[in-house]
Short mmCIF file of C-alpha atoms and ligand atoms in Angstrom, two decimals:
data_model
loop_
_atom_site.label_atom_id
_atom_site.label_comp_id
_atom_site.label_asym_id
_atom_site.label_seq_id
_atom_site.Cartn_x
_atom_site.Cartn_y
_atom_site.Cartn_z
CA MET Q 1 51.08 2.43 -54.46
CA ALA Q 2 53.28 2.33 -57.16
CA THR Q 3 57.10 3.39 -57.55
CA ILE Q 4 56.70 6.69 -58.30
CA ILE Q 5 59.69 7.83 -61.14
CA ASP Q 6 61.90 10.29 -60.31
CA GLY Q 7 62.75 11.98 -62.68
CA LYS Q 8 63.49 15.64 -61.27
CA LYS Q 9 66.45 12.99 -59.38
CA LEU Q 10 67.60 11.49 -61.99
CA ALA Q 11 68.23 14.39 -64.19
CA GLN Q 12 70.72 16.02 -61.19
CA GLU Q 13 72.33 13.35 -61.19
CA ILE Q 14 73.08 13.21 -64.60
CA ARG Q 15 73.14 16.78 -65.00
CA ALA Q 16 76.29 16.23 -61.91
CA LYS Q 17 78.04 14.08 -63.61
CA LEU Q 18 78.07 16.12 -67.52
CA LYS Q 19 79.44 18.99 -65.21
CA ILE Q 20 82.19 16.98 -64.29
CA GLU Q 21 82.63 15.62 -68.28
CA CYS Q 22 82.52 19.37 -68.81
CA GLU Q 23 85.67 20.32 -67.46
CA GLU Q 24 87.24 17.87 -68.81
CA LEU Q 25 87.15 18.23 -72.37
CA LYS Q 26 87.53 22.59 -71.32
CA GLN Q 27 91.20 20.91 -69.83
CA LYS Q 28 92.01 19.37 -73.70
CA GLY Q 29 90.58 22.76 -75.09
CA ILE Q 30 87.28 21.93 -76.25
CA ILE Q 31 84.68 24.76 -75.41
CA PRO Q 32 81.00 22.97 -75.26
CA LYS Q 33 79.10 24.95 -77.26
CA LEU Q 34 75.06 25.11 -77.90
CA ALA Q 35 73.48 27.27 -80.01
CA VAL Q 36 69.59 27.87 -80.07
CA ILE Q 37 67.47 29.46 -82.57
CA MET Q 38 64.16 30.76 -81.97
CA ILE Q 39 61.42 32.09 -83.80
CA GLY Q 40 59.51 35.08 -83.11
CA GLU Q 41 57.64 35.36 -79.75
CA ASP Q 42 56.00 31.46 -78.13
CA LYS Q 43 55.23 32.04 -74.98
CA ALA Q 44 55.85 28.65 -74.14
CA SER Q 45 59.35 28.34 -76.19
CA GLN Q 46 60.77 31.47 -74.32
CA VAL Q 47 60.40 29.87 -71.05
CA TYR Q 48 61.87 25.88 -72.23
CA VAL Q 49 64.61 28.10 -74.05
CA ARG Q 50 64.92 29.84 -70.51
CA ASN Q 51 65.41 26.20 -68.96
CA LYS Q 52 68.11 25.17 -71.52
CA SER Q 53 69.70 28.74 -71.35
CA LYS Q 54 69.72 27.67 -66.99
CA ALA Q 55 70.63 24.19 -67.68
CA CYS Q 56 74.16 24.39 -70.20
CA ASN Q 57 74.85 27.89 -67.45
CA GLU Q 58 74.95 25.41 -64.52
CA ILE Q 59 76.50 22.41 -66.84
CA GLY Q 60 79.36 25.10 -67.84
CA ILE Q 61 78.21 24.68 -71.80
CA GLU Q 62 78.20 28.13 -73.57
CA PHE Q 63 74.86 28.92 -74.05
CA GLU Q 64 74.37 30.94 -77.60
CA GLU Q 65 71.53 32.61 -78.50
CA TYR Q 66 69.50 33.51 -82.32
CA LEU Q 67 66.65 35.78 -81.80
CA LEU Q 68 65.18 35.81 -85.64
CA ASN Q 69 61.56 37.82 -86.05
CA GLU Q 70 58.79 36.08 -86.99
CA ASN Q 71 58.66 37.82 -90.74
CA ILE Q 72 61.85 36.12 -91.03
CA LYS Q 73 62.28 34.27 -94.71
CA GLN Q 74 63.57 30.27 -95.78
CA ASN Q 75 66.55 31.51 -97.28
CA GLU Q 76 67.22 33.33 -93.43
CA LEU Q 77 67.01 30.62 -91.77
CA ILE Q 78 68.86 27.86 -93.85
CA GLU Q 79 71.87 30.06 -94.88
CA LEU Q 80 71.76 30.84 -90.46
CA ILE Q 81 72.00 27.57 -89.98
CA GLU Q 82 74.91 27.10 -92.84
CA LYS Q 83 77.25 29.64 -90.60
CA LEU Q 84 76.35 27.81 -87.74
CA ASN Q 85 77.52 24.72 -89.27
CA LYS Q 86 80.52 26.33 -90.78
CA ASP Q 87 81.13 27.68 -86.85
CA THR Q 88 83.63 25.30 -85.21
CA SER Q 89 83.35 26.82 -81.95
CA ILE Q 90 80.00 25.10 -81.95
CA LYS Q 91 78.80 22.13 -81.49
CA GLY Q 92 75.33 21.65 -80.94
CA ILE Q 93 72.36 23.90 -83.14
CA LEU Q 94 69.04 23.50 -81.64
CA LEU Q 95 65.78 24.88 -84.11
CA GLN Q 96 63.14 25.20 -81.09
CA SER Q 97 60.16 24.30 -82.80
CA PRO Q 98 57.07 25.23 -83.32
CA ILE Q 99 58.62 27.89 -86.02
CA PRO Q 100 55.51 29.84 -87.84
CA LYS Q 101 53.47 28.87 -91.03
CA GLY Q 102 55.55 28.88 -93.86
CA LEU Q 103 58.92 28.42 -92.89
CA ASP Q 104 59.48 24.81 -93.67
CA ILE Q 105 60.90 23.20 -90.96
CA ASN Q 106 61.72 19.26 -93.30
CA GLU Q 107 64.44 21.45 -94.65
CA ALA Q 108 65.75 23.46 -91.53
CA PHE Q 109 66.29 20.25 -89.94
CA ARG Q 110 67.99 18.71 -92.91
CA THR Q 111 70.74 21.58 -92.95
CA ILE Q 112 71.54 21.21 -89.41
CA ALA Q 113 74.68 19.24 -89.77
CA PRO Q 114 73.81 15.42 -88.63
CA GLU Q 115 77.25 16.05 -86.02
CA LYS Q 116 76.28 19.19 -84.71
CA ASP Q 117 72.35 17.86 -84.44
CA VAL Q 118 71.44 17.75 -80.20
CA ASP Q 119 67.73 17.62 -80.67
CA GLY Q 120 67.89 14.03 -83.38
CA PHE Q 121 65.87 15.69 -86.12
CA ASN Q 122 67.37 15.61 -89.04
CA PRO Q 123 66.42 12.01 -90.68
CA VAL Q 124 70.16 10.85 -91.26
CA ASN Q 125 69.76 11.32 -87.30
CA VAL Q 126 66.35 9.13 -87.57
CA GLY Q 127 67.63 6.70 -90.16
CA LYS Q 128 70.47 5.80 -87.62
CA LEU Q 129 68.15 5.64 -85.01
CA SER Q 130 65.67 2.92 -86.82
CA LEU Q 131 68.91 0.97 -88.53
CA ASN Q 132 69.97 0.76 -84.19
CA GLN Q 133 72.97 2.49 -84.97
CA ASP Q 134 74.82 5.33 -82.71
CA THR Q 135 73.60 8.71 -83.32
CA PHE Q 136 71.69 11.41 -81.20
CA VAL Q 137 68.62 10.37 -80.04
CA SER Q 138 65.80 13.06 -80.11
CA CYS Q 139 65.75 13.76 -76.10
CA THR Q 140 62.54 13.36 -74.57
CA PRO Q 141 62.43 9.77 -76.55
CA TYR Q 142 66.36 8.94 -74.86
CA GLY Q 143 65.34 10.57 -71.50
CA ILE Q 144 62.28 7.79 -71.21
CA MET Q 145 64.85 5.47 -72.00
CA LYS Q 146 67.20 6.80 -69.59
CA MET Q 147 64.70 6.06 -66.67
CA PHE Q 148 64.14 2.77 -67.87
CA GLU Q 149 67.80 1.71 -67.08
CA ALA Q 150 67.78 3.75 -64.03
CA TYR Q 151 64.92 1.57 -62.50
CA GLY Q 152 65.74 -1.41 -63.81
CA ILE Q 153 62.85 -1.89 -66.01
CA ASP Q 154 63.73 -3.72 -68.45
CA LEU Q 155 61.52 -3.61 -72.28
CA GLU Q 156 62.81 -6.93 -73.52
CA GLY Q 157 59.56 -9.32 -75.06
CA LYS Q 158 57.52 -6.15 -72.71
CA ASN Q 159 54.25 -4.77 -74.85
CA VAL Q 160 54.45 -1.34 -74.92
CA VAL Q 161 51.71 0.84 -76.39
CA ILE Q 162 52.88 4.43 -76.70
CA LEU Q 163 49.55 7.25 -77.35
CA GLY Q 164 50.70 9.74 -80.08
CA ARG Q 165 52.87 9.82 -82.88
CA SER Q 166 55.10 12.60 -83.37
CA ASN Q 167 57.59 13.44 -85.05
CA ILE Q 168 59.13 14.34 -81.62
CA VAL Q 169 58.31 11.39 -78.98
CA GLY Q 170 56.03 8.85 -80.26
CA LYS Q 171 58.39 8.15 -83.64
CA PRO Q 172 61.49 7.54 -81.92
CA LEU Q 173 59.70 5.39 -79.17
CA ILE Q 174 59.36 2.98 -81.44
CA GLN Q 175 62.46 2.73 -82.47
CA CYS Q 176 63.95 2.87 -78.84
CA CYS Q 177 61.54 -0.02 -77.19
CA LEU Q 178 62.19 -1.81 -80.66
CA ASN Q 179 65.39 -1.72 -80.42
CA LYS Q 180 65.73 -3.03 -76.78
CA ASN Q 181 63.19 -6.20 -77.82
CA ALA Q 182 59.77 -5.09 -77.17
CA THR Q 183 56.83 -5.84 -78.77
CA VAL Q 184 55.60 -2.17 -79.86
CA THR Q 185 52.35 -0.83 -80.27
CA VAL Q 186 51.14 2.43 -81.59
CA CYS Q 187 48.01 4.19 -81.30
CA HIS Q 188 46.63 7.41 -82.02
CA SER Q 189 44.02 9.38 -82.97
CA LYS Q 190 42.12 7.26 -85.19
CA THR Q 191 43.02 4.20 -83.29
CA LYS Q 192 39.56 3.32 -82.52
CA ASN Q 193 39.37 1.32 -78.56
CA ILE Q 194 42.38 2.53 -77.43
CA GLU Q 195 41.20 1.13 -74.42
CA GLU Q 196 41.58 -2.65 -76.23
CA TYR Q 197 44.88 -1.73 -76.32
CA THR Q 198 46.48 -0.46 -73.46
CA LYS Q 199 44.91 -3.40 -71.06
CA ARG Q 200 47.04 -4.99 -71.96
CA ALA Q 201 50.35 -3.49 -72.45
CA ASP Q 202 52.75 -4.30 -69.66
CA VAL Q 203 54.23 -0.66 -69.95
CA VAL Q 204 52.58 2.32 -71.10
CA ILE Q 205 53.93 5.73 -72.84
CA VAL Q 206 51.89 8.36 -73.45
CA ALA Q 207 52.16 11.54 -75.28
CA ILE Q 208 49.23 13.31 -76.87
CA GLY Q 209 48.47 16.40 -74.89
CA LYS Q 210 44.80 15.64 -73.41
CA SER Q 211 44.88 16.19 -69.40
CA LYS Q 212 43.81 12.33 -67.50
CA PHE Q 213 43.30 10.74 -70.77
CA VAL Q 214 44.85 7.14 -69.39
CA LYS Q 215 42.20 5.66 -66.74
CA GLU Q 216 42.73 3.22 -64.23
CA GLU Q 217 40.57 0.48 -65.82
CA MET Q 218 42.02 1.30 -69.05
CA ILE Q 219 45.39 -0.42 -68.00
CA LYS Q 220 46.35 -4.05 -66.70
CA LYS Q 221 47.30 -4.07 -62.69
CA ASP Q 222 50.88 -3.49 -62.35
CA ALA Q 223 51.87 -1.98 -65.88
CA VAL Q 224 54.47 0.85 -65.93
CA ILE Q 225 53.20 3.86 -66.80
CA ILE Q 226 55.04 6.53 -68.21
CA ASP Q 227 53.39 10.89 -68.56
CA VAL Q 228 55.26 12.88 -71.38
CA GLY Q 229 52.21 15.32 -71.76
CA ILE Q 230 52.10 18.36 -70.11
CA ASN Q 231 48.70 20.08 -70.28
CA ARG Q 232 47.79 23.26 -68.62
CA GLY Q 233 45.02 23.77 -67.26
CA GLU Q 234 42.64 26.75 -66.18
CA ASP Q 235 43.60 26.84 -62.49
CA GLY Q 236 47.34 27.63 -63.73
CA LYS Q 237 48.48 23.84 -62.78
CA LEU Q 238 50.05 21.53 -64.75
CA THR Q 239 48.50 17.82 -65.35
CA GLY Q 240 49.56 15.29 -67.06
CA ASP Q 241 48.17 12.87 -69.91
CA VAL Q 242 46.96 10.02 -67.29
CA ASP Q 243 44.97 10.75 -64.08
CA PHE Q 244 47.53 10.04 -62.22
CA GLU Q 245 46.41 9.98 -57.87
CA LYS Q 246 44.00 6.82 -59.64
CA VAL Q 247 46.24 4.96 -62.24
CA SER Q 248 49.55 5.44 -59.50
CA GLN Q 249 46.81 2.92 -57.16
CA LYS Q 250 47.19 0.30 -60.01
CA ALA Q 251 50.16 0.83 -61.65
CA SER Q 252 53.63 -0.85 -60.81
CA TYR Q 253 56.15 1.83 -62.02
CA ILE Q 254 54.36 5.55 -63.01
CA THR Q 255 55.65 9.60 -63.47
CA PRO Q 256 54.14 12.26 -61.98
CA VAL Q 257 53.91 15.05 -64.09
CA PRO Q 258 55.72 17.83 -63.21
CA GLY Q 259 58.81 15.75 -62.02
CA GLY Q 260 59.00 13.07 -63.91
CA VAL Q 261 60.22 13.11 -67.71
CA GLY Q 262 60.18 16.59 -68.58
CA PRO Q 263 63.18 17.20 -66.88
CA MET Q 264 64.81 14.03 -67.97
CA THR Q 265 64.49 16.01 -71.74
CA ILE Q 266 66.82 18.60 -71.04
CA ALA Q 267 69.29 16.69 -69.10
CA MET Q 268 69.20 15.14 -72.55
CA LEU Q 269 69.90 17.40 -74.91
CA MET Q 270 72.58 18.44 -71.98
CA ASN Q 271 74.07 14.93 -72.76
CA ASN Q 272 74.34 15.04 -76.20
CA VAL Q 273 75.67 18.90 -76.45
CA ILE Q 274 78.25 16.89 -74.41
CA LYS Q 275 78.19 13.92 -76.99
CA ALA Q 276 78.78 16.29 -79.84
CA SER Q 277 81.63 18.11 -77.95
CA LYS Q 278 83.63 15.23 -78.18
P1 NAP B 301 51.67 16.26 -81.21
O1 NAP B 301 52.88 16.64 -81.75
O2 NAP B 301 49.91 17.27 -81.02
O3 NAP B 301 51.50 14.91 -81.35
C1 NAP B 301 50.20 14.48 -80.52
C2 NAP B 301 49.84 12.72 -80.89
O4 NAP B 301 48.62 12.78 -79.98
C3 NAP B 301 49.60 12.60 -82.26
O5 NAP B 301 50.03 11.80 -82.93
C4 NAP B 301 47.43 12.57 -82.49
O6 NAP B 301 47.18 11.72 -83.00
C5 NAP B 301 47.73 11.98 -80.90
N1 NAP B 301 46.76 11.49 -80.38
C6 NAP B 301 46.12 13.27 -80.06
N2 NAP B 301 45.28 13.00 -79.38
C7 NAP B 301 44.39 11.63 -79.18
C8 NAP B 301 43.21 10.62 -78.65
N3 NAP B 301 42.42 11.08 -77.97
N4 NAP B 301 44.09 9.52 -78.58
C9 NAP B 301 44.55 9.31 -78.84
N5 NAP B 301 45.68 9.90 -79.47
C10 NAP B 301 45.59 11.33 -79.81
O7 NAP B 301 51.76 16.36 -79.52
P2 NAP B 301 54.00 16.06 -79.15
O8 NAP B 301 54.07 17.04 -79.51
O9 NAP B 301 54.17 14.51 -79.22
O10 NAP B 301 52.85 16.32 -77.90
C11 NAP B 301 52.38 15.63 -76.63
C12 NAP B 301 52.39 15.82 -74.84
O11 NAP B 301 53.51 15.91 -75.22
C13 NAP B 301 52.06 17.06 -74.81
O12 NAP B 301 51.79 17.40 -74.18
C14 NAP B 301 53.26 17.79 -75.03
O13 NAP B 301 53.18 19.24 -74.60
C15 NAP B 301 54.09 16.86 -74.46
N6 NAP B 301 56.09 16.76 -74.61
C16 NAP B 301 56.22 16.78 -73.06
C17 NAP B 301 57.68 17.24 -73.36
C18 NAP B 301 58.13 16.32 -72.42
O14 NAP B 301 59.47 16.72 -72.50
N7 NAP B 301 57.85 15.83 -71.00
C19 NAP B 301 58.44 16.90 -74.23
C20 NAP B 301 57.60 17.14 -75.96
C21 NAP B 301 56.30 17.20 -75.83
P3 NAP B 301 47.27 11.72 -84.92
O15 NAP B 301 48.34 11.99 -85.21
O16 NAP B 301 46.32 11.05 -85.85
O17 NAP B 301 47.13 13.19 -85.16
#
């Protein structure tokens, strides 16, 4: 049976440390404050924003929410971001995605000042990550790297296979793992015979959004399995992209869903807000 990587516990430990750092900043007269922009009424986004607000409250980070109507024009969105860039009381800016079709999310991310880009989506920060320079790393990949660190999982020389190539998870993960000297392979929806790659992997990181996609026979014994997927079944239950019950019998380490990568994502967002405030 694999060791379960307890993201919930690790995230709590990180948040407790951040609370102390936040208090120290306040004593120096620096007030960490996060501005979150949400457009429209996407239900899942509302839950994510509520969780971010709760985490900020717990740590002592001020939280300002900008709820915009889904009919907002691109120039109005850009003007708001520019206003927040100039506001010295705001230390971090986050644009909750998805945003309505018709709005240009790339221009919006490009407009967020790199030093306030706590999600790490501004191309300047993406570029710095690819050059292995200090930057804001997007929160889900950053949280996964922290898990490896906390559990003493060294990626150097390991075959890491990433399933999924999204801008927010898969792609930044490629750089994060390369920066740790792993040999990285990326699979996506056009990859043929995915199991040929996963079977050779020392570490498999799955972020595709397909419930229980990774089966026991697709991995080698003692592989490390990181499950990013969040899938809600008809019964309302959450499942990951990995068949946890069976795969956990064969893997050496595995993250559960819920309680694995998810809590780490929010903890690393908080970490980035404190970093931006510093
Ligand atoms: P996304 O933007 O939809 O990207 C999905 C990726 O998976 C794409 O690269 C796609 O390939 C690939 N893919 C889809 N079906 C595939 C298949 N059958 N075989 C191989 N690759 C396949 O998703 P995302 O935003 O990265 O999120 C992925 C999952 O992680 C979702 O369940 C999401 O809810 C979850 N998530 C969790 C957290 C967290 O904090 N725990 C954070 C972010 C996301 P193509 O590029 O070829 O289309």
